[in-house]
Short mmCIF file of N, CA and C in Angstrom, two decimals:
data_model
loop_
_atom_site.label_atom_id
_atom_site.label_comp_id
_atom_site.label_asym_id
_atom_site.label_seq_id
_atom_site.Cartn_x
_atom_site.Cartn_y
_atom_site.Cartn_z
N MET A 263 21.56 94.29 74.58
CA MET A 263 22.55 93.05 74.16
C MET A 263 23.18 93.72 72.45
N THR A 264 24.21 93.54 72.25
CA THR A 264 25.08 93.84 71.32
C THR A 264 25.68 92.80 70.50
N VAL A 265 26.12 92.66 69.18
CA VAL A 265 26.42 92.37 68.27
C VAL A 265 27.77 91.76 69.54
N ALA A 266 28.67 92.66 69.76
CA ALA A 266 29.56 92.83 70.82
C ALA A 266 29.65 91.15 71.80
N ALA A 267 28.67 91.15 72.06
CA ALA A 267 28.11 90.21 73.05
C ALA A 267 28.63 88.64 72.11
N ILE A 268 27.86 88.80 70.75
CA ILE A 268 27.91 87.79 70.65
C ILE A 268 30.03 87.10 70.14
N LEU A 269 30.39 88.63 69.62
CA LEU A 269 31.68 88.38 69.39
C LEU A 269 32.67 87.60 70.24
N ARG A 270 31.99 88.33 71.60
CA ARG A 270 32.96 87.63 73.14
C ARG A 270 33.45 85.98 72.90
N ASP A 271 31.76 85.34 72.75
CA ASP A 271 31.66 84.20 73.25
C ASP A 271 32.42 83.26 71.59
N LYS A 272 32.82 84.17 70.57
CA LYS A 272 33.51 83.43 69.37
C LYS A 272 34.45 83.16 69.37
N THR A 273 34.66 81.94 69.15
CA THR A 273 36.35 82.02 68.57
C THR A 273 36.75 83.35 67.85
N PRO A 274 37.62 83.96 68.09
CA PRO A 274 37.98 85.42 66.87
C PRO A 274 38.52 85.14 65.79
N GLY A 275 38.72 85.21 64.92
CA GLY A 275 38.68 85.50 63.27
C GLY A 275 37.88 85.53 62.49
N VAL A 276 38.38 85.50 61.40
CA VAL A 276 36.77 85.03 60.02
C VAL A 276 37.51 84.46 58.83
N ILE A 277 37.02 83.08 58.75
CA ILE A 277 37.50 83.08 57.48
C ILE A 277 37.33 83.13 56.13
N SER A 278 38.24 83.58 55.57
CA SER A 278 37.96 83.94 54.31
C SER A 278 38.80 83.41 52.78
N VAL A 279 38.67 83.57 52.17
CA VAL A 279 39.69 83.28 50.83
C VAL A 279 40.03 84.44 49.79
N ARG A 280 40.71 84.25 49.23
CA ARG A 280 40.53 85.38 47.89
C ARG A 280 39.71 84.94 46.46
N PRO A 281 38.81 86.34 45.75
CA PRO A 281 38.71 86.57 45.16
C PRO A 281 38.73 85.25 43.65
N ASP A 282 40.47 84.49 43.31
CA ASP A 282 40.84 83.61 42.80
C ASP A 282 40.90 82.37 43.39
N GLU A 283 40.57 81.70 44.28
CA GLU A 283 40.74 80.87 45.11
C GLU A 283 39.34 80.01 43.75
N GLY A 284 39.71 78.95 44.28
CA GLY A 284 38.10 77.60 43.38
C GLY A 284 37.61 77.54 44.13
N ILE A 285 36.11 77.35 43.42
CA ILE A 285 34.87 76.83 44.50
C ILE A 285 35.32 75.37 45.30
N GLU A 286 36.41 75.13 44.53
CA GLU A 286 36.32 73.25 44.78
C GLU A 286 36.93 73.42 46.19
N VAL A 287 37.96 74.31 46.66
CA VAL A 287 39.21 74.52 47.88
C VAL A 287 37.24 75.45 49.15
N VAL A 288 37.10 76.04 48.63
CA VAL A 288 35.90 76.87 49.52
C VAL A 288 35.40 75.85 49.95
N CYS A 289 34.99 75.07 49.06
CA CYS A 289 33.51 73.97 49.55
C CYS A 289 34.53 72.57 50.73
N GLN A 290 35.58 72.65 50.46
CA GLN A 290 36.72 71.73 51.38
C GLN A 290 36.23 73.10 52.68
N LYS A 291 37.15 73.86 52.35
CA LYS A 291 36.87 74.95 53.13
C LYS A 291 35.79 74.80 54.58
N LEU A 292 34.97 75.13 53.60
CA LEU A 292 33.47 75.18 54.47
C LEU A 292 33.62 74.25 55.36
N ALA A 293 33.64 72.53 54.83
CA ALA A 293 32.73 71.66 55.01
C ALA A 293 34.62 71.55 56.41
N ASP A 294 35.35 71.62 56.25
CA ASP A 294 36.56 71.17 57.16
C ASP A 294 36.10 72.50 58.62
N LYS A 295 35.67 73.39 58.62
CA LYS A 295 35.66 74.15 59.64
C LYS A 295 34.40 74.05 59.48
N GLY A 296 33.32 73.36 59.41
CA GLY A 296 31.92 73.54 59.71
C GLY A 296 31.11 74.60 60.17
N ILE A 297 30.90 75.18 58.70
CA ILE A 297 30.56 77.00 58.85
C ILE A 297 29.89 77.09 57.57
N GLY A 298 28.56 77.61 56.99
CA GLY A 298 27.95 78.13 56.12
C GLY A 298 28.89 78.96 55.18
N ALA A 299 28.85 79.86 55.61
CA ALA A 299 29.74 81.04 54.35
C ALA A 299 31.63 81.53 55.38
N VAL A 300 31.98 82.03 54.08
CA VAL A 300 32.93 82.46 53.60
C VAL A 300 33.15 83.80 52.95
N MET A 301 33.60 84.71 54.27
CA MET A 301 34.27 85.92 53.15
C MET A 301 34.99 85.64 52.13
N VAL A 302 34.92 86.78 50.92
CA VAL A 302 35.95 87.08 50.02
C VAL A 302 36.61 88.46 50.19
N LEU A 303 38.03 88.08 50.71
CA LEU A 303 38.76 89.56 50.60
C LEU A 303 39.82 89.21 49.98
N ARG A 304 39.96 90.88 49.38
CA ARG A 304 40.71 91.64 48.58
C ARG A 304 42.21 91.00 49.21
N PRO A 305 42.97 91.51 48.35
CA PRO A 305 44.53 91.08 48.90
C PRO A 305 44.97 92.71 50.05
N ASP A 306 43.96 93.41 50.08
CA ASP A 306 44.10 94.75 50.50
C ASP A 306 43.37 94.50 52.12
N GLY A 307 42.49 92.99 52.23
CA GLY A 307 41.71 92.92 53.65
C GLY A 307 40.25 93.39 53.13
N GLY A 308 40.38 94.26 51.91
CA GLY A 308 39.31 94.62 52.04
C GLY A 308 38.03 93.49 51.78
N ILE A 309 36.51 93.94 51.62
CA ILE A 309 35.67 92.98 51.70
C ILE A 309 35.04 93.16 49.80
N ALA A 310 36.00 91.92 49.35
CA ALA A 310 35.28 91.87 47.77
C ALA A 310 34.20 91.30 47.47
N GLY A 311 33.28 90.63 48.60
CA GLY A 311 31.89 89.62 48.70
C GLY A 311 32.18 88.24 50.27
N ILE A 312 30.95 88.03 49.58
CA ILE A 312 30.88 86.60 50.57
C ILE A 312 29.79 85.51 49.79
N LEU A 313 30.46 84.40 49.87
CA LEU A 313 30.50 83.05 49.70
C LEU A 313 29.81 82.01 50.51
N SER A 314 28.47 82.14 50.47
CA SER A 314 27.88 80.73 51.11
C SER A 314 26.86 79.56 50.77
N GLU A 315 26.69 78.27 51.19
CA GLU A 315 26.71 76.87 51.03
C GLU A 315 25.70 76.88 49.54
N ARG A 316 24.17 78.17 49.84
CA ARG A 316 23.33 79.02 49.66
C ARG A 316 23.95 78.56 47.83
N ASP A 317 24.54 79.71 47.51
CA ASP A 317 25.60 80.47 46.14
C ASP A 317 25.43 79.40 45.80
N ILE A 318 26.34 78.74 46.45
CA ILE A 318 27.30 77.45 45.80
C ILE A 318 25.92 76.91 45.19
N VAL A 319 25.51 76.01 46.22
CA VAL A 319 24.33 75.27 45.23
C VAL A 319 23.33 76.17 44.42
N ARG A 320 23.19 77.03 44.45
CA ARG A 320 22.53 78.60 43.27
C ARG A 320 23.79 78.32 41.99
N GLY A 321 25.36 77.97 42.05
CA GLY A 321 25.85 78.37 41.19
C GLY A 321 25.41 76.70 40.43
N LEU A 322 25.74 75.80 41.31
CA LEU A 322 25.31 74.57 40.67
C LEU A 322 24.36 73.54 39.79
N ALA A 323 23.12 74.79 40.30
CA ALA A 323 22.17 74.52 39.20
C ALA A 323 22.13 75.18 38.06
N MET A 324 23.00 76.60 37.88
CA MET A 324 23.49 77.45 36.92
C MET A 324 23.80 76.77 35.92
N ILE A 325 25.08 76.16 36.58
CA ILE A 325 26.29 76.08 35.91
C ILE A 325 26.70 74.72 35.84
N GLY A 326 26.99 74.24 36.85
CA GLY A 326 26.79 72.35 37.00
C GLY A 326 27.75 72.53 37.21
N THR A 327 28.62 70.92 37.53
CA THR A 327 29.78 70.46 38.13
C THR A 327 30.92 71.25 37.55
N ASP A 328 31.03 71.85 36.38
CA ASP A 328 31.79 73.35 35.97
C ASP A 328 32.83 73.92 37.03
N LEU A 329 31.41 74.03 37.99
CA LEU A 329 31.70 75.20 38.93
C LEU A 329 32.65 75.02 39.39
N LEU A 330 32.87 73.83 40.32
CA LEU A 330 34.26 73.43 41.13
C LEU A 330 35.21 74.11 40.70
N GLN A 331 35.76 74.41 38.98
CA GLN A 331 36.55 74.42 38.44
C GLN A 331 36.63 76.36 38.33
N GLN A 332 35.76 76.99 39.07
CA GLN A 332 35.63 78.19 38.73
C GLN A 332 36.43 78.70 40.02
N SER A 333 36.57 80.38 39.97
CA SER A 333 36.86 80.73 40.59
C SER A 333 35.53 81.63 42.16
N ALA A 334 35.82 81.57 42.99
CA ALA A 334 35.18 81.93 44.29
C ALA A 334 34.11 83.46 43.16
N ASP A 335 34.87 84.68 42.90
CA ASP A 335 34.26 85.82 42.49
C ASP A 335 33.36 85.42 41.63
N THR A 336 33.08 84.48 40.66
CA THR A 336 32.52 83.44 39.70
C THR A 336 30.52 83.85 40.53
N ILE A 337 30.79 83.26 41.87
CA ILE A 337 29.14 83.27 42.53
C ILE A 337 29.20 84.03 43.44
N MET A 338 30.04 84.94 44.10
CA MET A 338 30.13 85.48 45.23
C MET A 338 28.71 86.39 45.32
N THR A 339 28.50 86.72 46.42
CA THR A 339 27.52 87.60 46.63
C THR A 339 28.08 89.42 47.26
N ARG A 340 28.24 90.18 45.68
CA ARG A 340 29.31 91.27 45.82
C ARG A 340 28.99 92.46 47.22
N SER A 341 27.60 92.43 46.55
CA SER A 341 26.43 93.43 47.73
C SER A 341 26.52 92.91 49.33
N VAL A 342 27.41 92.92 49.47
CA VAL A 342 27.64 92.60 51.32
C VAL A 342 26.44 93.61 52.22
N MET A 343 25.79 93.11 53.01
CA MET A 343 25.30 93.32 54.25
C MET A 343 26.15 93.26 55.27
N VAL A 344 26.37 94.46 56.71
CA VAL A 344 27.27 94.27 57.19
C VAL A 344 26.71 94.75 58.28
N CYS A 345 26.67 94.60 59.59
CA CYS A 345 26.42 94.71 60.85
C CYS A 345 28.29 96.06 62.07
N SER A 346 27.64 96.24 62.85
CA SER A 346 28.92 96.53 63.60
C SER A 346 28.36 96.16 64.98
N SER A 347 29.82 96.36 65.47
CA SER A 347 29.54 95.39 67.25
C SER A 347 28.71 95.96 68.41
N LYS A 348 28.13 97.19 67.67
CA LYS A 348 27.57 97.98 68.63
C LYS A 348 26.02 98.01 68.03
N ASP A 349 25.82 97.45 66.95
CA ASP A 349 24.24 96.89 66.51
C ASP A 349 23.71 95.77 67.68
N THR A 350 22.13 96.35 68.02
CA THR A 350 21.67 95.24 68.66
C THR A 350 21.43 94.13 68.30
N ILE A 351 21.06 93.44 69.20
CA ILE A 351 21.04 91.57 68.34
C ILE A 351 19.30 91.91 67.86
N GLU A 352 18.64 92.47 68.34
CA GLU A 352 16.62 93.09 67.72
C GLU A 352 17.57 93.20 66.47
N ASP A 353 17.87 94.68 66.37
CA ASP A 353 18.41 95.35 65.01
C ASP A 353 19.29 94.02 63.81
N VAL A 354 20.14 93.12 63.92
CA VAL A 354 20.51 92.61 63.22
C VAL A 354 19.23 91.59 63.26
N MET A 355 18.53 90.70 63.94
CA MET A 355 17.44 89.94 63.92
C MET A 355 16.73 90.49 62.91
N HIS A 356 16.32 91.85 62.36
CA HIS A 356 15.95 92.42 61.44
C HIS A 356 15.72 92.02 60.39
N LEU A 357 17.74 92.49 60.47
CA LEU A 357 17.62 92.73 58.70
C LEU A 357 17.96 90.98 58.25
N MET A 358 18.57 90.45 59.51
CA MET A 358 18.46 89.21 58.95
C MET A 358 17.03 88.44 58.14
N THR A 359 16.50 88.79 58.91
CA THR A 359 14.81 88.44 58.14
C THR A 359 14.51 88.88 57.37
N LYS A 360 14.82 90.12 56.82
CA LYS A 360 14.40 90.69 56.23
C LYS A 360 15.21 90.83 54.50
N ARG A 361 16.21 90.61 54.92
CA ARG A 361 17.24 90.29 53.54
C ARG A 361 17.00 88.85 53.41
N ARG A 362 16.54 87.84 54.08
CA ARG A 362 16.68 87.03 54.44
C ARG A 362 18.60 86.27 53.91
N ILE A 363 18.92 86.86 54.81
CA ILE A 363 20.69 86.75 54.91
C ILE A 363 21.10 85.60 56.51
N ARG A 364 22.26 84.29 56.46
CA ARG A 364 22.18 83.90 57.68
C ARG A 364 23.41 84.14 58.40
N HIS A 365 24.39 85.11 57.22
CA HIS A 365 25.56 85.29 57.60
C HIS A 365 25.39 86.84 58.20
N LEU A 366 26.30 87.69 58.74
CA LEU A 366 26.90 89.25 58.55
C LEU A 366 27.99 89.63 58.80
N PRO A 367 28.44 90.18 58.44
CA PRO A 367 30.10 90.29 58.65
C PRO A 367 30.17 91.70 59.67
N VAL A 368 30.94 91.36 60.38
CA VAL A 368 30.68 93.31 61.75
C VAL A 368 31.95 93.58 61.15
N VAL A 369 31.51 95.05 60.82
CA VAL A 369 32.56 95.77 60.69
C VAL A 369 32.37 96.90 61.32
N ASP A 370 33.55 97.44 61.89
CA ASP A 370 33.81 98.59 62.57
C ASP A 370 35.17 99.75 62.61
N ASN A 371 34.48 100.67 62.58
CA ASN A 371 35.94 101.44 62.28
C ASN A 371 36.14 101.18 60.27
N GLY A 372 35.62 100.64 59.53
CA GLY A 372 35.72 99.60 58.07
C GLY A 372 37.06 99.24 58.37
N LYS A 373 36.75 98.21 59.04
CA LYS A 373 38.34 97.15 59.55
C LYS A 373 36.54 95.97 59.55
N LEU A 374 36.74 94.83 59.04
CA LEU A 374 36.59 93.53 59.20
C LEU A 374 36.98 92.30 60.42
N THR A 375 35.65 92.95 61.85
CA THR A 375 36.45 92.42 62.88
C THR A 375 35.94 91.06 63.24
N GLY A 376 34.63 90.74 62.51
CA GLY A 376 34.46 89.42 62.67
C GLY A 376 32.88 89.19 61.52
N MET A 377 32.35 88.05 62.38
CA MET A 377 31.15 87.20 61.21
C MET A 377 30.55 86.72 62.03
N ILE A 378 29.07 86.75 62.12
CA ILE A 378 27.93 86.27 62.98
C ILE A 378 27.09 85.77 62.05
N SER A 379 26.54 84.48 62.57
CA SER A 379 25.63 83.78 62.17
C SER A 379 24.11 84.16 62.21
N ILE A 380 23.16 83.46 61.69
CA ILE A 380 21.26 83.39 62.75
C ILE A 380 21.43 82.64 63.95
N GLY A 381 22.35 81.50 64.07
CA GLY A 381 22.30 80.75 64.74
C GLY A 381 22.76 81.50 66.07
N ASP A 382 24.27 81.95 65.77
CA ASP A 382 24.94 82.74 66.92
C ASP A 382 23.71 83.72 67.43
N VAL A 383 23.27 84.55 66.34
CA VAL A 383 22.11 85.37 66.89
C VAL A 383 21.05 84.20 68.21
N VAL A 384 20.20 83.74 67.58
CA VAL A 384 19.57 82.93 67.61
C VAL A 384 20.36 82.94 69.26
N LYS A 385 21.03 82.03 69.51
CA LYS A 385 21.89 81.36 70.63
C LYS A 385 21.27 82.39 71.75
N ARG A 386 22.07 83.35 70.90
CA ARG A 386 22.33 85.04 72.31
C ARG A 386 21.10 84.81 72.73
N ARG A 387 20.11 84.91 71.59
CA ARG A 387 18.78 85.81 72.84
C ARG A 387 18.01 84.61 73.04
N ILE A 388 18.20 83.33 72.83
CA ILE A 388 17.77 82.01 73.76
C ILE A 388 18.55 82.36 75.08
N ALA A 389 19.88 82.79 75.73
CA ALA A 389 20.55 82.77 76.77
C ALA A 389 20.06 83.92 77.67
N ASP A 390 19.88 85.34 76.65
CA ASP A 390 19.56 86.03 77.30
C ASP A 390 17.81 86.24 78.26
N THR A 391 16.75 85.30 77.29
CA THR A 391 15.45 84.81 77.57
C THR A 391 16.05 83.79 78.56
N GLN A 392 16.53 82.94 78.85
CA GLN A 392 16.68 82.06 79.63
C GLN A 392 17.02 83.16 81.21
N MET A 393 17.94 84.16 81.14
CA MET A 393 18.79 84.82 82.29
C MET A 393 17.37 85.86 82.84
N GLU A 394 16.82 86.19 82.01
CA GLU A 394 15.69 86.90 82.48
C GLU A 394 14.74 86.33 83.24
N ALA A 395 13.92 85.30 82.82
CA ALA A 395 13.37 84.30 83.49
C ALA A 395 13.69 83.82 84.38
N GLU A 396 15.11 83.35 84.56
CA GLU A 396 15.71 83.19 85.96
C GLU A 396 15.68 83.82 86.78
N ALA A 397 16.13 85.60 86.46
CA ALA A 397 16.12 86.81 87.34
C ALA A 397 14.16 87.09 88.03
N LEU A 398 13.65 86.86 87.46
CA LEU A 398 11.91 86.39 87.18
C LEU A 398 11.73 85.64 88.67
N ARG A 399 11.90 84.71 88.35
CA ARG A 399 11.89 83.60 88.84
C ARG A 399 12.69 83.94 91.17
N GLN A 400 13.58 84.66 90.47
CA GLN A 400 14.55 84.44 92.10
C GLN A 400 13.49 85.65 92.70
N TYR A 401 12.81 86.72 91.96
CA TYR A 401 12.38 87.82 92.28
C TYR A 401 10.66 87.00 93.06
N ILE A 402 10.03 86.83 92.26
CA ILE A 402 8.73 86.21 92.94
C ILE A 402 9.11 85.05 93.60
N ALA A 403 10.46 84.26 94.31
CA ALA A 403 10.96 83.45 94.57
C ALA A 403 10.82 84.35 96.30
N THR A 404 11.74 85.52 96.00
CA THR A 404 12.56 86.02 97.73
C THR A 404 11.47 87.10 98.07
N GLY A 405 10.54 87.42 97.14
CA GLY A 405 9.45 88.59 97.13
C GLY A 405 8.07 87.85 98.28
#
């Protein structure tokens, strides 16, 4: 199974902010959308970084509440790990575990096409496992 299967089950699009957008606005967007991270995109649509709840908590610990008046590029993660829609679920699980990341942008042919979370990956893996178990049950029952 590949990342493409995960993306098919998700609402299309990626929630993003500009590098100069305020952290307070980013926090509101995360809360309104019920998500854990946003992409930070340059005006040309290129990836400038990623900003997660974890980044915000660390920023608050370092800077304090003044962080809310800062811009997204102040604390965003600039070195962004990405995957492609052709990557397997096992590959992205390994990458997320090894790098201790919860969100992966999906980039195909140099273009951002989606974002997956560890929750998306686990949900898909559970569904696949349940389908395999049911297929085995059917095989045993008819064999």
